[in-house]
PDB file of C-alpha atoms and ligand atoms in Angstrom:
ATOM      1  CA  MET A  24     100.229  76.143  82.788  1.00 94.00           C
ATOM      2  CA  VAL A  25     103.368  76.666  84.826  1.00 98.00           C
ATOM      3  CA  GLU A  26     106.339  78.188  83.051  1.00 98.00           C
ATOM      4  CA  LEU A  27     109.994  78.402  84.029  1.00 99.00           C
ATOM      5  CA  LEU A  28     111.744  81.769  83.696  1.00 99.00           C
ATOM      6  CA  PRO A  29     115.508  81.304  84.013  1.00 99.00           C
ATOM      7  CA  SER A  30     117.052  84.363  85.689  1.00 98.00           C
ATOM      8  CA  ILE A  31     120.353  85.225  84.034  1.00 98.00           C
ATOM      9  CA  LEU A  32     121.569  86.878  87.236  1.00 98.00           C
ATOM     10  CA  SER A  33     123.290  83.609  88.163  1.00 98.00           C
ATOM     11  CA  ALA A  34     124.533  82.832  84.640  1.00 98.00           C
ATOM     12  CA  ASP A  35     128.080  83.249  83.365  1.00 98.00           C
ATOM     13  CA  PHE A  36     127.787  86.705  81.779  1.00 97.00           C
ATOM     14  CA  ALA A  37     130.761  86.083  79.498  1.00 97.00           C
ATOM     15  CA  ARG A  38     128.841  83.174  77.939  1.00 98.00           C
ATOM     16  CA  LEU A  39     125.361  84.630  78.111  1.00 98.00           C
ATOM     17  CA  ALA A  40     124.045  83.430  74.739  1.00 98.00           C
ATOM     18  CA  ASP A  41     125.163  79.842  75.456  1.00 98.00           C
ATOM     19  CA  GLU A  42     123.695  79.939  78.955  1.00 98.00           C
ATOM     20  CA  VAL A  43     120.345  81.191  77.669  1.00 98.00           C
ATOM     21  CA  ALA A  44     120.316  78.560  74.918  1.00 98.00           C
ATOM     22  CA  ALA A  45     120.984  75.810  77.477  1.00 98.00           C
ATOM     23  CA  ALA A  46     118.193  77.033  79.752  1.00 98.00           C
ATOM     24  CA  GLU A  47     115.855  77.130  76.760  1.00 98.00           C
ATOM     25  CA  ARG A  48     116.715  73.545  75.812  1.00 98.00           C
ATOM     26  CA  GLY A  49     115.881  72.632  79.411  1.00 98.00           C
ATOM     27  CA  GLY A  50     112.368  74.038  79.021  1.00 98.00           C
ATOM     28  CA  GLY A  51     112.693  77.718  79.988  1.00 99.00           C
ATOM     29  CA  THR A  52     110.072  79.697  78.049  1.00 99.00           C
ATOM     30  CA  VAL A  53     110.745  83.318  79.131  1.00 99.00           C
ATOM     31  CA  ILE A  54     114.124  84.850  80.024  1.00 99.00           C
ATOM     32  CA  HIS A  55     114.103  86.834  83.287  1.00 99.00           C
ATOM     33  CA  VAL A  56     116.452  89.832  83.212  1.00 99.00           C
ATOM     34  CA  ASP A  57     117.312  91.503  86.528  1.00 98.00           C
ATOM     35  CA  VAL A  58     118.088  95.191  86.163  1.00 99.00           C
ATOM     36  CA  MET A  59     119.659  96.755  89.288  1.00 98.00           C
ATOM     37  CA  ASP A  60     120.851 100.337  89.711  1.00 98.00           C
ATOM     38  CA  GLY A  61     122.794 100.334  92.993  1.00 98.00           C
ATOM     39  CA  HIS A  62     120.193 102.674  94.533  1.00 98.00           C
ATOM     40  CA  PHE A  63     116.881 100.871  94.770  1.00 98.00           C
ATOM     41  CA  VAL A  64     118.802  97.687  95.574  1.00 98.00           C
ATOM     42  CA  PRO A  65     122.366  97.271  96.867  1.00 98.00           C
ATOM     43  CA  ASN A  66     123.750  95.777  93.660  1.00 98.00           C
ATOM     44  CA  ILE A  67     124.425  96.776  90.044  1.00 98.00           C
ATOM     45  CA  THR A  68     123.796  94.525  87.053  1.00 98.00           C
ATOM     46  CA  LEU A  69     122.904  95.505  83.507  1.00 98.00           C
ATOM     47  CA  GLY A  70     120.753  97.749  81.353  1.00 98.00           C
ATOM     48  CA  PRO A  71     119.357  98.242  77.846  1.00 98.00           C
ATOM     49  CA  PRO A  72     122.583  97.381  75.922  1.00 98.00           C
ATOM     50  CA  VAL A  73     122.602  93.859  77.343  1.00 98.00           C
ATOM     51  CA  VAL A  74     118.877  93.508  76.642  1.00 98.00           C
ATOM     52  CA  LYS A  75     119.595  94.515  73.057  1.00 98.00           C
ATOM     53  CA  SER A  76     122.242  91.789  72.737  1.00 98.00           C
ATOM     54  CA  LEU A  77     119.970  89.210  74.362  1.00 98.00           C
ATOM     55  CA  ARG A  78     117.234  90.143  71.895  1.00 98.00           C
ATOM     56  CA  LYS A  79     119.512  88.936  69.095  1.00 98.00           C
ATOM     57  CA  ALA A  80     120.499  85.780  70.990  1.00 98.00           C
ATOM     58  CA  THR A  81     117.041  84.303  71.667  1.00 98.00           C
ATOM     59  CA  ARG A  82     113.484  84.348  70.395  1.00 98.00           C
ATOM     60  CA  LEU A  83     112.063  83.866  73.881  1.00 98.00           C
ATOM     61  CA  PRO A  84     110.238  86.792  75.487  1.00 99.00           C
ATOM     62  CA  LEU A  85     112.492  88.947  77.693  1.00 99.00           C
ATOM     63  CA  ASP A  86     111.001  89.680  81.119  1.00 99.00           C
ATOM     64  CA  CYS A  87     112.791  92.766  82.458  1.00 99.00           C
ATOM     65  CA  HIS A  88     112.521  93.126  86.224  1.00 99.00           C
ATOM     66  CA  LEU A  89     113.426  96.746  86.958  1.00 99.00           C
ATOM     67  CA  MET A  90     114.928  97.137  90.421  1.00 99.00           C
ATOM     68  CA  ILE A  91     115.674 100.796  89.793  1.00 98.00           C
ATOM     69  CA  GLU A  92     114.607 104.220  90.947  1.00 98.00           C
ATOM     70  CA  ASN A  93     112.745 106.467  88.495  1.00 98.00           C
ATOM     71  CA  PRO A  94     111.845 103.579  86.174  1.00 98.00           C
ATOM     72  CA  ASP A  95     109.721 105.837  83.927  1.00 98.00           C
ATOM     73  CA  GLU A  96     112.901 107.489  82.643  1.00 98.00           C
ATOM     74  CA  TYR A  97     114.201 104.195  81.255  1.00 98.00           C
ATOM     75  CA  ILE A  98     111.065 102.507  79.922  1.00 98.00           C
ATOM     76  CA  PRO A  99     111.503 103.874  76.360  1.00 98.00           C
ATOM     77  CA  ALA A 100     115.101 102.586  76.281  1.00 99.00           C
ATOM     78  CA  PHE A 101     114.005  99.092  77.329  1.00 99.00           C
ATOM     79  CA  ALA A 102     111.321  99.131  74.631  1.00 99.00           C
ATOM     80  CA  ASP A 103     113.898 100.138  72.007  1.00 98.00           C
ATOM     81  CA  ALA A 104     116.233  97.388  73.232  1.00 99.00           C
ATOM     82  CA  GLY A 105     113.559  94.730  72.655  1.00 98.00           C
ATOM     83  CA  ALA A 106     112.075  94.037  76.083  1.00 99.00           C
ATOM     84  CA  ASP A 107     108.732  92.207  75.989  1.00 99.00           C
ATOM     85  CA  TRP A 108     107.571  92.264  79.607  1.00 99.00           C
ATOM     86  CA  VAL A 109     108.532  95.016  82.035  1.00 99.00           C
ATOM     87  CA  SER A 110     107.874  94.966  85.756  1.00 99.00           C
ATOM     88  CA  VAL A 111     108.287  97.911  88.114  1.00 99.00           C
ATOM     89  CA  HIS A 112     108.381  97.857  91.893  1.00 99.00           C
ATOM     90  CA  TYR A 113     105.430  99.242  93.839  1.00 98.00           C
ATOM     91  CA  GLU A 114     108.037 100.685  96.217  1.00 98.00           C
ATOM     92  CA  ALA A 115     109.890 102.547  93.421  1.00 98.00           C
ATOM     93  CA  CYS A 116     106.898 104.181  91.712  1.00 98.00           C
ATOM     94  CA  ARG A 117     105.414 107.414  92.960  1.00 97.00           C
ATOM     95  CA  HIS A 118     102.746 107.147  90.265  1.00 98.00           C
ATOM     96  CA  LEU A 119     102.384 103.441  89.649  1.00 98.00           C
ATOM     97  CA  HIS A 120      99.317 103.789  87.405  1.00 98.00           C
ATOM     98  CA  ARG A 121     101.253 106.156  85.141  1.00 98.00           C
ATOM     99  CA  SER A 122     104.271 103.829  85.000  1.00 98.00           C
ATOM    100  CA  LEU A 123     102.104 100.853  84.006  1.00 99.00           C
ATOM    101  CA  GLU A 124     100.386 102.920  81.308  1.00 98.00           C
ATOM    102  CA  LEU A 125     103.771 104.025  80.004  1.00 98.00           C
ATOM    103  CA  ILE A 126     104.956 100.418  79.684  1.00 99.00           C
ATOM    104  CA  ALA A 127     101.779  99.435  77.809  1.00 99.00           C
ATOM    105  CA  HIS A 128     102.035 102.546  75.630  1.00 98.00           C
ATOM    106  CA  HIS A 129     105.455 101.315  74.494  1.00 98.00           C
ATOM    107  CA  GLY A 130     103.958  97.991  73.430  1.00 98.00           C
ATOM    108  CA  MET A 131     105.261  95.918  76.338  1.00 99.00           C
ATOM    109  CA  LYS A 132     103.396  93.841  78.941  1.00 99.00           C
ATOM    110  CA  PRO A 133     103.176  95.780  82.218  1.00 99.00           C
ATOM    111  CA  ALA A 134     103.632  94.199  85.625  1.00 99.00           C
ATOM    112  CA  VAL A 135     104.025  95.261  89.235  1.00 99.00           C
ATOM    113  CA  VAL A 136     106.459  93.776  91.763  1.00 99.00           C
ATOM    114  CA  LEU A 137     105.945  93.604  95.523  1.00 99.00           C
ATOM    115  CA  ASN A 138     108.823  93.388  97.976  1.00 99.00           C
ATOM    116  CA  PRO A 139     108.360  90.886 100.813  1.00 98.00           C
ATOM    117  CA  ALA A 140     107.178  93.607 103.228  1.00 98.00           C
ATOM    118  CA  THR A 141     104.601  95.100 100.824  1.00 98.00           C
ATOM    119  CA  ARG A 142     101.005  93.923 101.204  1.00 98.00           C
ATOM    120  CA  VAL A 143      99.020  92.500  98.294  1.00 98.00           C
ATOM    121  CA  ASN A 144      95.959  94.609  99.197  1.00 98.00           C
ATOM    122  CA  LEU A 145      97.807  97.788  98.160  1.00 98.00           C
ATOM    123  CA  ILE A 146      97.593  96.908  94.462  1.00 98.00           C
ATOM    124  CA  VAL A 147      93.963  95.767  94.203  1.00 98.00           C
ATOM    125  CA  ASP A 148      92.883  98.811  92.178  1.00 98.00           C
ATOM    126  CA  ILE A 149      95.513  98.407  89.456  1.00 98.00           C
ATOM    127  CA  LEU A 150      95.178  94.613  89.019  1.00 98.00           C
ATOM    128  CA  PRO A 151      93.016  95.027  85.877  1.00 98.00           C
ATOM    129  CA  MET A 152      95.991  96.797  84.206  1.00 98.00           C
ATOM    130  CA  VAL A 153      98.692  94.192  84.680  1.00 99.00           C
ATOM    131  CA  HIS A 154      99.859  91.219  82.674  1.00 99.00           C
ATOM    132  CA  HIS A 155     101.322  89.720  85.830  1.00 99.00           C
ATOM    133  CA  VAL A 156     102.145  90.430  89.444  1.00 99.00           C
ATOM    134  CA  LEU A 157     105.604  89.505  90.676  1.00 99.00           C
ATOM    135  CA  ILE A 158     105.799  88.450  94.303  1.00 99.00           C
ATOM    136  CA  MET A 159     109.344  88.780  95.609  1.00 99.00           C
ATOM    137  CA  SER A 160     110.052  85.857  97.891  1.00 99.00           C
ATOM    138  CA  VAL A 161     113.452  87.284  98.890  1.00 99.00           C
ATOM    139  CA  ASN A 162     114.576  90.871  99.364  1.00 98.00           C
ATOM    140  CA  PRO A 163     115.711  91.934  95.886  1.00 98.00           C
ATOM    141  CA  GLY A 164     119.359  92.476  95.071  1.00 98.00           C
ATOM    142  CA  PHE A 165     121.048  89.090  95.022  1.00 98.00           C
ATOM    143  CA  GLY A 166     120.618  85.550  93.757  1.00 98.00           C
ATOM    144  CA  GLY A 167     120.895  82.457  95.892  1.00 97.00           C
ATOM    145  CA  GLN A 168     118.947  83.677  98.936  1.00 98.00           C
ATOM    146  CA  SER A 169     116.492  81.608 100.989  1.00 98.00           C
ATOM    147  CA  PHE A 170     112.783  81.600 100.181  1.00 98.00           C
ATOM    148  CA  ILE A 171     110.716  83.618 102.675  1.00 98.00           C
ATOM    149  CA  PRO A 172     107.852  81.296 103.700  1.00 98.00           C
ATOM    150  CA  PHE A 173     105.116  83.914 104.217  1.00 98.00           C
ATOM    151  CA  SER A 174     105.321  84.621 100.469  1.00 98.00           C
ATOM    152  CA  LEU A 175     103.068  81.585 100.047  1.00 98.00           C
ATOM    153  CA  GLU A 176     100.238  83.376 101.830  1.00 98.00           C
ATOM    154  CA  LYS A 177     100.672  86.371  99.502  1.00 98.00           C
ATOM    155  CA  ILE A 178     100.454  84.111  96.435  1.00 98.00           C
ATOM    156  CA  ARG A 179      97.255  82.538  97.786  1.00 98.00           C
ATOM    157  CA  ARG A 180      95.730  85.951  98.492  1.00 98.00           C
ATOM    158  CA  LEU A 181      96.541  87.107  94.982  1.00 98.00           C
ATOM    159  CA  ALA A 182      95.066  83.968  93.412  1.00 98.00           C
ATOM    160  CA  GLN A 183      91.920  84.535  95.473  1.00 98.00           C
ATOM    161  CA  LEU A 184      91.674  88.165  94.326  1.00 98.00           C
ATOM    162  CA  ARG A 185      92.160  87.114  90.719  1.00 98.00           C
ATOM    163  CA  GLN A 186      89.226  84.749  90.997  1.00 98.00           C
ATOM    164  CA  GLU A 187      86.979  87.189  92.878  1.00 98.00           C
ATOM    165  CA  MET A 188      87.691  89.982  90.372  1.00 98.00           C
ATOM    166  CA  GLY A 189      87.340  87.735  87.307  1.00 98.00           C
ATOM    167  CA  LEU A 190      90.819  88.652  86.031  1.00 98.00           C
ATOM    168  CA  ALA A 191      93.462  86.678  84.164  1.00 98.00           C
ATOM    169  CA  PHE A 192      96.759  88.216  85.261  1.00 98.00           C
ATOM    170  CA  ARG A 193      99.516  85.727  85.952  1.00 98.00           C
ATOM    171  CA  ILE A 194     101.321  85.237  89.249  1.00 99.00           C
ATOM    172  CA  GLU A 195     105.111  85.261  89.131  1.00 99.00           C
ATOM    173  CA  VAL A 196     107.417  84.352  92.002  1.00 99.00           C
ATOM    174  CA  ASP A 197     111.067  85.355  92.267  1.00 99.00           C
ATOM    175  CA  GLY A 198     113.630  84.356  94.878  1.00 98.00           C
ATOM    176  CA  GLY A 199     114.594  81.010  96.343  1.00 98.00           C
ATOM    177  CA  VAL A 200     112.592  78.990  93.812  1.00 98.00           C
ATOM    178  CA  ALA A 201     114.313  75.609  93.989  1.00 98.00           C
ATOM    179  CA  HIS A 202     113.689  71.890  94.331  1.00 97.00           C
ATOM    180  CA  ASP A 203     112.715  72.110  97.976  1.00 98.00           C
ATOM    181  CA  THR A 204     110.287  75.031  97.548  1.00 98.00           C
ATOM    182  CA  VAL A 205     108.789  74.746  94.076  1.00 98.00           C
ATOM    183  CA  ALA A 206     105.920  72.364  94.906  1.00 98.00           C
ATOM    184  CA  ARG A 207     104.547  74.625  97.655  1.00 98.00           C
ATOM    185  CA  ILE A 208     104.914  77.682  95.414  1.00 98.00           C
ATOM    186  CA  VAL A 209     102.966  76.087  92.571  1.00 98.00           C
ATOM    187  CA  GLN A 210     100.305  74.710  94.893  1.00 98.00           C
ATOM    188  CA  ALA A 211      99.798  78.198  96.358  1.00 98.00           C
ATOM    189  CA  GLY A 212      98.839  79.409  92.868  1.00 98.00           C
ATOM    190  CA  ALA A 213     101.963  80.743  91.130  1.00 98.00           C
ATOM    191  CA  ASP A 214     102.385  79.968  87.442  1.00 97.00           C
ATOM    192  CA  LEU A 215     105.488  81.943  86.393  1.00 99.00           C
ATOM    193  CA  LEU A 216     108.528  80.602  88.225  1.00 99.00           C
ATOM    194  CA  VAL A 217     111.746  82.606  88.179  1.00 99.00           C
ATOM    195  CA  ALA A 218     114.876  80.656  89.067  1.00 99.00           C
ATOM    196  CA  GLY A 219     118.475  81.829  88.962  1.00 98.00           C
ATOM    197  CA  ASN A 220     120.670  79.806  91.248  1.00 98.00           C
ATOM    198  CA  ALA A 221     118.623  76.611  90.782  1.00 98.00           C
ATOM    199  CA  VAL A 222     119.116  76.797  87.000  1.00 98.00           C
ATOM    200  CA  PHE A 223     122.572  78.330  86.506  1.00 98.00           C
ATOM    201  CA  GLY A 224     124.292  77.876  89.874  1.00 98.00           C
ATOM    202  CA  ALA A 225     125.829  74.460  89.240  1.00 98.00           C
ATOM    203  CA  GLY A 226     126.889  75.031  85.629  1.00 97.00           C
ATOM    204  CA  HIS A 227     124.354  72.572  84.170  1.00 98.00           C
ATOM    205  CA  ALA A 228     121.580  74.873  83.037  1.00 98.00           C
ATOM    206  CA  GLU A 229     119.850  72.493  80.636  1.00 98.00           C
ATOM    207  CA  ARG A 230     119.685  69.596  83.072  1.00 98.00           C
ATOM    208  CA  ASP A 231     118.805  71.708  86.090  1.00 98.00           C
ATOM    209  CA  ALA A 232     116.099  73.683  84.268  1.00 98.00           C
ATOM    210  CA  ARG A 233     114.548  70.441  83.058  1.00 98.00           C
ATOM    211  CA  ASP A 234     114.531  68.883  86.529  1.00 98.00           C
ATOM    212  CA  LEU A 235     113.058  71.968  88.181  1.00 98.00           C
ATOM    213  CA  LEU A 236     110.340  72.333  85.558  1.00 98.00           C
ATOM    214  CA  ALA A 237     109.463  68.634  85.892  1.00 98.00           C
ATOM    215  CA  ALA A 238     109.041  69.077  89.656  1.00 98.00           C
ATOM    216  CA  ALA A 239     106.872  72.173  89.100  1.00 98.00           C
ATOM    217  CA  ARG A 240     104.644  70.427  86.565  1.00 98.00           C
ATOM    218  CA  LYS A 241     104.241  67.440  88.810  1.00 98.00           C
ATOM    219  CA  ALA A 242     103.138  69.692  91.684  1.00 98.00           C
ATOM    220  CA  ALA A 243     100.690  71.436  89.343  1.00 97.00           C
ATOM    221  CA  GLY A 244      99.266  68.102  88.199  1.00 97.00           C
ATOM    222  CA  GLU A 245     100.217  68.832  84.575  1.00 94.00           C
TER     223      GLU A 245
HETATM  224  C1  DX5 B  17     116.805  88.925  93.013  1.00 87.19           C
HETATM  225  C2  DX5 B  17     116.390  88.735  91.580  1.00 87.19           C
HETATM  226  C3  DX5 B  17     116.098  87.352  91.204  1.00 87.19           C
HETATM  227  C4  DX5 B  17     117.235  86.385  91.379  1.00 87.19           C
HETATM  228  C5  DX5 B  17     116.628  85.153  91.955  1.00 87.19           C
HETATM  229  O1  DX5 B  17     116.815  90.268  93.332  1.00 87.19           O
HETATM  230  O2  DX5 B  17     115.224  89.498  91.309  1.00 87.19           O
HETATM  231  O3  DX5 B  17     115.551  87.258  89.890  1.00 87.19           O
HETATM  232  O4  DX5 B  17     117.911  86.051  90.211  1.00 87.19           O
HETATM  233  O5  DX5 B  17     117.657  84.332  92.269  1.00 87.19           O
HETATM  234  P1  DX5 B  17     117.486  82.890  92.930  1.00 87.19           P
HETATM  235  O6  DX5 B  17     116.599  82.093  92.027  1.00 87.19           O
HETATM  236  O7  DX5 B  17     118.893  82.436  92.945  1.00 87.19           O
HETATM  237  O8  DX5 B  17     116.898  83.096  94.299  1.00 87.19           O
HETATM  238 ZN1   ZN B  18     114.153  89.127  89.366  1.00 87.19          ZN
END
């Protein structure tokens, strides 16, 4: 089943609870929270205090995408704040296996993220540990960028590996998910669709989430 994960990066932060509620009414089932530190990526966003507030504002799972250096140092704080899923970048983890174990140890669902230039084959050995793999289809740091087409091949490769290895991890895609790209993304094998600009960019989160999810479901034959 495909799911829509509205990314609050493009929401109005002064009205965050209302924005999240609108995206949920439009069919969003997990809230995607982009955490940026100004070091791993050239932008700064938010951290555990905002996650804590979001936790009170919605019952939906909070998917925290950590675009930060030294993520291990902050995993306990995200757990305390109420994060449900936590993903760390392959490129930011010196000991990825340890980071994933730490996330699971704190009762959250662990996931690994791959930047566009990072090959899927590098994570084969840790696939049995993850709840999902996040394929970045833009270079992380900003919303509203264009989808990088070769991401589709990475999604297909991952779906193939999942089948060959008899695993059940989910495949998440983040960056440039929009009306003109969503069908190809779903058909390649992705089932967790992150969308920021396409949901919040025009100020009609409920309507735009609903339309995007309808297009995704149609492409998935659901
Ligand atoms: C980018 C973030 C994304 C971002 C996607 O670094 O990880 O989650 O919100 O934005 P759109 O959907 O606008 O490409
Ligand atoms: Zn993200």
